[in-house]
Amino acid sequence: MAAESISTLPTWKKLEIHQGEISRVLLNDLFANNPKRGIDFSIEEAPLFIDYSKQPVNHDTINLLVELAEARGLRAKIEDLFNGQVINRSENRPALHHALRSKTDHQVFVEEKNVHSLVVSELEHMEAFIKLLHSGEIKGFTGKSINTLVNIGIGGSDLGPRLATQALHAFADGTIQVHFVANIDKQEIDAVLERVDAEQTLFILASKSFTSLETITNANTARDWLARNGAENPCNQILAVTGKPDAAKAYGIRKENIFMIWDWVGGRYSLWSAIGLPVAAAIGINRFRDLLSGAEKMDHHFRETSFDQNIPVMLGLLDVWHINFFGSETLAIIPYDQSLALLPDYLSQLLMESNGKQVKQSGEFVDYNTGAIIWGGIGSNCQHAFMQLLHQGTHHIPAEFLVASRANDNNIEYQRLLFSSCIAQGEALMHGNQGHEGISNDQLIKGNHPSITIIYESMTPETLGMLLAMYEHRTFVQACIWGINPFDQWGVELGKKIALDISATIEGNSVIREFDSSTRQLIDRFSKA
Ligand code: F6P
C-alpha cells in the first residue's frame, strides 16, 4: 500500500497556511514585535551558540515544525540510529558513525560482533601507530624516520580528513607533514610528489571499497614513484584504511599497516574512524580523541535534548521550512574562519550525497523537494564575490555564517574586523537599506533575507567535532522528515561505469559501445588531440 505522502499530513497543511501568513511579516517587524527575539530564537550548547532569530519563524512556526518532527516519528528514528537498527534499507545496514566516537559500550552488535570492541581495538591500533610515527621509530627504506604522510583517497576518504587537518592546523606540532591527493587529474599527485622525500614519506591508501578508480590509480603512481626512488619494497611505505583488508593484502600492504573501517560507517560519515589517521598524525592522538569527544558531546545533545532546544533538530527543520515551504533550492555555507575554508566542500558531500534522493525508504518516488544544493565560500572574501547576489539578487537563499569570537592566535584587531564583517552581513541581509535617504532602485537593498549565525569561542578539536557531528545529525533529521535514506549513494555508480566504457573506447580506439553524437564527437576530439 502506498505510504502516506507528507504533503497530506495535517501538520504539513498547517505549515503551508502558516507560511502564507508569516511570509507577509518582515523579519524586521518580528524583531520590532519582540525585543527579546534574539535570545528567544537562539540555542547554546557550549562552545556552540546558534542564533536562528533572523529566520522567518515565530513561536507558532517552531511549535508546528516540532509537531511535524513528532508526526514523522523522529524520536523513534533517532533511537533506531543509535541502537544500530538497519536504517540504511537499500544496503541492509545500520549507520553507526556515532559508535566510532562513543566511550560507552552500548552493546550494539553487527554480525554477532560487538561494535564498540571493534572500534576500541582499531583506535588502539591507530594510537600505537601514531606514537611510533611521532617518536621517529617508523623508518623509510633508507632508515630515515618518516616525517611525511600523503593521504590518497577521495570523497569521504578525503574531504573529512582534509578539512579537519586544515581546520586544526594550529594544533599540529609539525612533527609530521600531511598532504592530500584525491583527483584523477595527475596534476594533483605530481604537485605533491615534487614536494616530498621518498625516503621519509608514507602513503595512506584510503578507500573503504578498495576500488575507487582515482584512489587505486594514484596509489599505483605513488608505489611506482617509491620504486623509482630506490624502494625495493615500495608497498612497505603504503598503509591502507579500508573495509577490504584482503584486497589490501593482495595489493602488497603489510597486515600491521592495514586499518579497518566497516560497512556500517558511510564514507561521508567516516572521519571518526581510521580515515582520520592523517588528522591524528598531524595533531597527535590525544587531540584526535578530543575531536571524537566533541562529536560524542553532540551525540548526547542530539539524543537527549527536547526538540525545540535541539540544535540538529531545529536546524534540520529550518532547512525543511526553507526547502519545502519557501521553495529554496540552495543553502549558502559561509564560514568567516579561514580554517573552515573546506567546510562548504565537506558539507556538499555530506548533505547532497546523503539527501540528494528521489525515492523514499519505502521505494516510492517522493512528490516533494528533498536535499538542497550546498554551496558557499569563506568570508570576508565572499563580500567581494557572491554576496552581491544574496543582497540584490532574485533568489531565496538562506545564508549560514560561522565565526569564532576569539582567534587561535589571539590577534584582537584582526578578529574584531573579521567578526564585525560577519555579523554585518546577517544584519544587512535582514535590514537592507529600505527607507534610507536618496536610494535609487539600483542601490536599493530590500533586505528581509534569512540567515543563521553560528558562533564558537575558537576552532579547537572539540569544537570541530561538535560542529561536524551537528551537521551529520542535521542531515539525518532532514532525511527523517522526507522519509528518505541518507546513507546510500546509488546515484554515483552510473557515471563511474560510463567513464570506464569511454576510457576503454579511447584506449582501444574501437567502439566498445554506441554513444550519442555529442559524446562520440567529444571522444573523437580527445583521440585526435
Ligand atoms: O562518491 C561515492 C563514494 O562511494 C563516496 O560515498 C565515498 O566516500 C567515495 O566514493 C570514496 O569511496 P571509497 O572510500 O570506497 O574509495
Coordinates of C-alpha atoms in Angstrom, one line a residue, residues 132-496:
L132 CA 55.6 5.2 16.8
L133 CA 55.3 7.8 14.0
H134 CA 55.8 10.7 16.3
S135 CA 58.7 9.1 18.1
G136 CA 60.5 8.6 14.7
E137 CA 60.5 4.9 15.1
I138 CA 58.9 4.3 11.7
K139 CA 61.6 4.3 9.1
G140 CA 61.7 4.6 5.3
F141 CA 63.6 2.3 3.0
T142 CA 66.9 4.1 3.8
G143 CA 66.4 4.0 7.5
K144 CA 65.4 7.7 7.8
S145 CA 62.5 8.5 10.1
I146 CA 59.2 9.1 8.3
N147 CA 58.1 12.8 8.6
T148 CA 55.5 13.0 5.9
L149 CA 52.2 11.3 5.2
V150 CA 50.3 11.6 1.9
N151 CA 46.7 10.6 2.1
I152 CA 45.4 9.1 -1.2
G153 CA 41.6 9.0 -1.1
I154 CA 38.5 10.7 -2.5
G155 CA 35.0 11.7 -1.3
G156 CA 34.6 10.7 2.3
S157 CA 38.1 9.2 2.3
D158 CA 39.5 12.7 1.6
L159 CA 37.1 15.6 2.4
G160 CA 36.8 14.9 6.2
P161 CA 40.5 14.4 7.0
R162 CA 41.5 17.2 4.6
L163 CA 39.0 19.6 6.3
A164 CA 40.0 18.6 9.8
T165 CA 43.7 18.7 9.2
Q166 CA 43.3 22.3 7.8
A167 CA 40.9 23.4 10.5
L168 CA 43.1 22.2 13.3
H169 CA 46.4 23.3 11.8
A170 CA 47.0 25.4 15.0
F171 CA 47.2 22.2 16.9
A172 CA 49.7 20.5 14.7
D173 CA 53.2 20.4 16.1
G174 CA 54.9 20.0 12.7
T175 CA 56.4 16.6 13.5
I176 CA 54.5 15.1 10.6
Q177 CA 53.7 17.0 7.4
V178 CA 50.4 15.8 5.8
H179 CA 49.4 16.1 2.2
F180 CA 46.2 15.0 0.3
V181 CA 45.7 13.6 -3.1
A182 CA 42.3 12.8 -4.4
N183 CA 41.8 13.7 -8.1
I184 CA 42.4 11.6 -11.1
D185 CA 43.9 14.7 -12.6
K186 CA 47.6 13.8 -12.4
Q187 CA 48.5 17.5 -11.6
E188 CA 47.4 16.9 -8.0
I189 CA 49.7 14.0 -7.2
D190 CA 52.5 15.4 -9.3
A191 CA 52.4 18.6 -7.2
V192 CA 52.6 16.6 -4.0
L193 CA 55.4 14.2 -5.2
E194 CA 57.5 17.2 -6.1
R195 CA 57.4 18.4 -2.5
V196 CA 58.1 15.2 -0.5
D197 CA 61.1 12.9 0.0
A198 CA 60.6 9.3 -0.9
E199 CA 62.9 8.2 1.9
Q200 CA 60.7 9.9 4.6
T201 CA 57.2 9.6 3.2
L202 CA 54.4 7.1 3.9
F203 CA 51.3 6.9 1.7
I204 CA 47.8 6.1 3.0
L205 CA 45.6 4.3 0.5
A206 CA 42.3 5.3 2.0
S207 CA 39.4 3.5 0.3
K208 CA 36.5 1.8 2.1
S209 CA 35.8 -0.3 -1.1
F210 CA 39.4 -0.5 -2.2
T211 CA 38.1 0.0 -5.8
S212 CA 37.8 3.8 -6.4
L213 CA 39.5 4.4 -9.7
E214 CA 41.1 7.6 -8.7
T215 CA 42.5 6.2 -5.5
I216 CA 43.9 3.0 -6.9
T217 CA 45.4 4.9 -9.9
N218 CA 47.0 7.4 -7.6
A219 CA 48.3 4.6 -5.2
N220 CA 49.9 2.8 -8.2
T221 CA 51.6 6.1 -9.2
A222 CA 52.8 6.5 -5.6
R223 CA 54.0 2.9 -5.4
D224 CA 55.9 3.3 -8.7
W225 CA 57.4 6.6 -7.6
L226 CA 58.7 5.0 -4.4
A227 CA 60.3 2.2 -6.5
R228 CA 61.8 4.7 -9.0
N229 CA 63.4 6.5 -6.0
G230 CA 65.0 3.3 -4.7
A231 CA 62.4 1.5 -2.5
E232 CA 62.9 -2.2 -3.1
N233 CA 59.5 -3.0 -1.4
P234 CA 57.5 0.2 -2.1
C235 CA 54.4 -1.2 -0.5
N236 CA 56.1 -1.2 2.8
Q237 CA 55.6 2.6 2.7
I238 CA 51.9 2.3 1.9
L239 CA 49.3 2.0 4.6
A240 CA 45.7 1.1 3.9
V241 CA 42.5 2.2 5.5
T242 CA 39.8 0.0 4.1
G243 CA 36.8 -2.3 4.6
K244 CA 38.6 -4.8 2.3
P245 CA 41.7 -6.0 4.1
D246 CA 42.1 -9.0 1.8
A247 CA 42.4 -6.7 -1.2
A248 CA 44.9 -4.6 0.7
K249 CA 47.0 -7.7 1.5
A250 CA 46.8 -8.7 -2.2
Y251 CA 48.0 -5.3 -3.2
G252 CA 51.1 -5.9 -1.1
I253 CA 50.4 -3.9 2.0
R254 CA 51.6 -5.4 5.3
K255 CA 49.0 -6.7 7.7
E256 CA 50.0 -4.4 10.5
N257 CA 49.7 -1.4 8.1
I258 CA 46.1 -2.2 7.3
F259 CA 43.5 -0.2 9.3
M260 CA 39.9 -1.3 9.3
I261 CA 36.7 0.6 8.5
W262 CA 33.4 -1.1 8.3
D263 CA 30.3 -1.3 6.1
W264 CA 28.2 0.2 8.9
V265 CA 30.0 3.5 8.5
G266 CA 29.2 5.6 5.4
G267 CA 32.2 7.1 3.6
R268 CA 31.0 10.7 4.3
Y269 CA 30.5 9.8 7.9
S270 CA 33.9 8.2 8.4
L271 CA 36.2 11.0 9.7
W272 CA 36.0 9.5 13.2
S273 CA 37.4 6.1 12.0
A274 CA 40.9 5.3 10.8
I275 CA 40.1 7.5 7.9
G276 CA 41.0 10.2 10.3
L277 CA 44.6 8.8 10.5
P278 CA 46.2 11.8 8.8
V279 CA 44.4 14.1 11.3
A280 CA 45.8 12.1 14.2
A281 CA 49.2 12.2 12.6
A282 CA 49.1 16.0 12.3
I283 CA 47.7 16.9 15.7
G284 CA 48.5 13.8 17.8
I285 CA 46.2 11.0 19.0
N286 CA 45.2 12.9 22.2
R287 CA 43.8 15.8 20.2
F288 CA 42.2 13.4 17.8
R289 CA 40.4 11.9 20.8
D290 CA 39.3 15.4 21.7
L291 CA 37.8 15.6 18.2
L292 CA 35.9 12.4 19.0
S293 CA 34.8 13.8 22.4
G294 CA 33.3 16.8 20.8
A295 CA 31.3 14.7 18.4
E296 CA 30.2 12.5 21.2
K297 CA 29.0 15.5 23.2
M298 CA 26.9 16.5 20.2
D299 CA 25.5 12.9 20.1
H300 CA 24.3 13.2 23.6
H301 CA 22.8 16.6 22.9
F302 CA 21.0 15.2 19.9
R303 CA 19.7 12.2 21.6
E304 CA 18.8 13.8 25.0
T305 CA 17.6 17.3 24.3
S306 CA 14.0 18.4 23.7
F307 CA 13.4 19.1 20.0
D308 CA 12.8 22.9 20.5
Q309 CA 16.3 23.2 22.1
N310 CA 18.0 20.6 20.0
I311 CA 20.5 22.1 17.5
P312 CA 20.5 19.4 14.8
V313 CA 16.7 19.1 15.0
M314 CA 15.9 22.8 14.8
L315 CA 18.4 23.4 12.0
G316 CA 17.2 20.4 10.1
L317 CA 13.6 21.5 10.5
L318 CA 14.5 25.1 9.4
D319 CA 16.1 23.5 6.3
V320 CA 12.8 21.7 5.6
W321 CA 10.9 25.0 6.2
H322 CA 13.0 26.8 3.6
I323 CA 13.1 24.0 1.0
N324 CA 9.6 22.7 1.2
F325 CA 7.6 25.9 2.2
F326 CA 9.7 28.8 0.8
G327 CA 10.9 27.0 -2.3
S328 CA 14.6 27.5 -1.5
E329 CA 16.9 25.2 -3.6
T330 CA 20.2 26.1 -2.1
L331 CA 21.9 26.8 1.2
A332 CA 25.0 29.0 1.4
I333 CA 27.6 28.0 4.0
I334 CA 29.8 30.9 4.7
P335 CA 32.5 30.5 7.4
Y336 CA 34.2 33.7 8.4
D337 CA 37.0 31.4 9.5
Q338 CA 39.9 30.6 7.2
S339 CA 40.4 27.3 9.0
L340 CA 36.9 26.2 7.7
A341 CA 37.6 27.1 4.1
L342 CA 36.9 23.5 3.1
L343 CA 33.6 23.3 5.1
P344 CA 31.4 24.0 2.1
D345 CA 33.0 21.2 0.1
Y346 CA 32.7 18.8 3.0
L347 CA 29.1 19.7 3.6
S348 CA 28.3 19.4 -0.1
Q349 CA 29.2 15.7 0.1
L350 CA 27.6 15.2 3.5
L351 CA 24.3 16.8 2.7
M352 CA 24.0 16.4 -1.1
E353 CA 25.3 12.8 -1.3
S354 CA 23.0 11.9 1.7
N355 CA 19.8 13.7 0.8
G356 CA 20.0 14.2 -3.0
K357 CA 17.4 11.5 -3.3
Q358 CA 14.2 11.0 -5.2
V359 CA 13.0 7.8 -3.5
K360 CA 11.6 7.2 0.0
Q361 CA 12.8 4.3 2.2
S362 CA 9.5 2.6 1.1
G363 CA 10.8 2.6 -2.5
E364 CA 8.2 5.0 -3.8
F365 CA 9.1 8.3 -5.5
V366 CA 8.8 11.4 -3.5
D367 CA 6.4 14.2 -4.6
Y368 CA 8.2 17.0 -2.8
N369 CA 11.7 18.5 -2.8
T370 CA 14.4 16.9 -0.9
G371 CA 18.1 17.8 -0.4
A372 CA 19.2 21.3 -1.2
I373 CA 22.3 22.4 -3.2
I374 CA 25.0 23.2 -0.7
W375 CA 27.5 25.9 -1.7
G376 CA 29.4 28.7 -0.2
G377 CA 32.8 30.2 0.5
I378 CA 34.8 31.9 3.1
G379 CA 34.2 35.4 4.5
S380 CA 35.2 38.1 4.1
N381 CA 36.3 37.1 0.6
C382 CA 32.6 36.3 -0.3
Q383 CA 31.7 40.0 0.2
H384 CA 33.9 40.7 -2.9
A385 CA 32.4 37.8 -4.8
F386 CA 28.9 36.3 -4.4
M387 CA 27.3 38.4 -1.6
Q388 CA 26.0 40.8 -4.2
L389 CA 23.5 38.2 -5.4
L390 CA 22.4 37.4 -1.8
H391 CA 21.8 41.1 -1.2
Q392 CA 20.2 42.2 -4.5
G393 CA 19.5 39.0 -6.4
T394 CA 16.1 37.4 -7.1
H395 CA 16.6 34.0 -5.3
H396 CA 15.6 32.9 -1.8
I397 CA 18.9 31.7 -0.4
P398 CA 19.3 31.1 3.3
A399 CA 22.8 32.1 4.4
E400 CA 24.7 30.3 7.3
F401 CA 27.6 32.2 8.9
L402 CA 30.1 30.6 11.2
V403 CA 32.6 32.7 13.1
A404 CA 34.9 32.5 16.2
S405 CA 34.7 35.0 18.9
R406 CA 38.4 34.6 19.6
A407 CA 41.2 33.8 17.1
N408 CA 43.6 31.0 17.9
D409 CA 46.5 33.5 17.7
N410 CA 44.5 35.9 19.9
N411 CA 45.0 38.7 17.4
I412 CA 42.3 41.0 18.7
E413 CA 42.3 43.6 15.9
Y414 CA 42.0 41.1 13.0
Q415 CA 39.4 39.0 14.8
R416 CA 37.4 42.1 15.6
L417 CA 37.3 43.1 11.9
L418 CA 36.5 39.6 10.8
F419 CA 33.8 39.1 13.4
S420 CA 32.3 42.6 12.6
S421 CA 32.3 41.8 8.9
C422 CA 30.5 38.5 9.5
I423 CA 27.8 39.9 11.8
A424 CA 27.3 42.9 9.5
Q425 CA 26.3 40.5 6.6
G426 CA 23.5 39.0 8.6
E427 CA 22.3 42.4 9.7
A428 CA 22.5 43.8 6.1
L429 CA 20.7 40.8 4.6
M430 CA 17.9 41.3 7.1
H431 CA 17.6 45.1 7.3
G432 CA 18.6 46.2 3.8
N433 CA 18.6 50.0 3.2
Q434 CA 14.9 50.4 2.6
G435 CA 13.8 54.0 3.6
H436 CA 17.3 55.3 3.6
E437 CA 17.5 58.8 2.0
G438 CA 18.3 59.2 -1.7
I439 CA 18.4 55.5 -2.5
S440 CA 17.9 54.7 -6.2
N441 CA 16.4 51.4 -7.3
D442 CA 19.9 50.4 -8.4
Q443 CA 21.1 51.0 -4.9
L444 CA 18.1 49.5 -3.1
I445 CA 18.8 46.5 -0.9
K446 CA 15.4 45.2 0.1
G447 CA 16.6 43.1 3.0
N448 CA 14.3 40.5 4.6
H449 CA 16.8 37.8 3.7
P450 CA 17.2 34.9 6.3
S451 CA 20.4 33.9 7.9
I452 CA 21.7 31.8 10.8
T453 CA 24.9 32.6 12.7
I454 CA 26.9 30.0 14.5
I455 CA 29.4 31.4 17.0
Y456 CA 32.1 29.4 18.9
E457 CA 34.9 30.6 21.0
S458 CA 37.7 29.3 18.8
M459 CA 38.4 26.4 16.4
T460 CA 39.5 23.5 18.6
P461 CA 39.3 19.7 18.1
E462 CA 36.3 19.5 20.4
T463 CA 34.5 22.4 18.7
L464 CA 35.1 20.9 15.3
G465 CA 33.9 17.5 16.5
M466 CA 30.7 19.1 17.8
L467 CA 30.2 21.1 14.7
L468 CA 30.6 18.2 12.2
A469 CA 28.5 15.8 14.3
M470 CA 25.8 18.5 14.3
Y471 CA 25.8 18.6 10.5
E472 CA 25.6 14.8 10.4
H473 CA 22.6 14.7 12.7
R474 CA 21.0 17.7 10.9
T475 CA 21.3 15.7 7.6
F476 CA 19.6 12.8 9.4
V477 CA 16.8 15.0 10.6
Q478 CA 16.1 16.2 7.1
A479 CA 16.0 12.7 5.8
C480 CA 13.7 11.5 8.6
I481 CA 11.2 14.3 7.7
W482 CA 11.4 13.4 4.0
G483 CA 11.4 9.6 4.6
I484 CA 14.5 9.1 2.5
N485 CA 17.7 7.1 3.1
P486 CA 20.6 9.4 3.8
F487 CA 23.1 6.6 3.9
D488 CA 23.3 5.1 0.4
Q489 CA 24.5 6.8 -2.8
W490 CA 23.4 4.7 -5.8
G491 CA 23.4 7.8 -8.0
V492 CA 27.2 7.9 -8.3
E493 CA 27.6 4.5 -9.8
L494 CA 26.4 5.2 -13.4
G495 CA 29.0 7.9 -14.1
K496 CA 31.8 5.7 -12.9

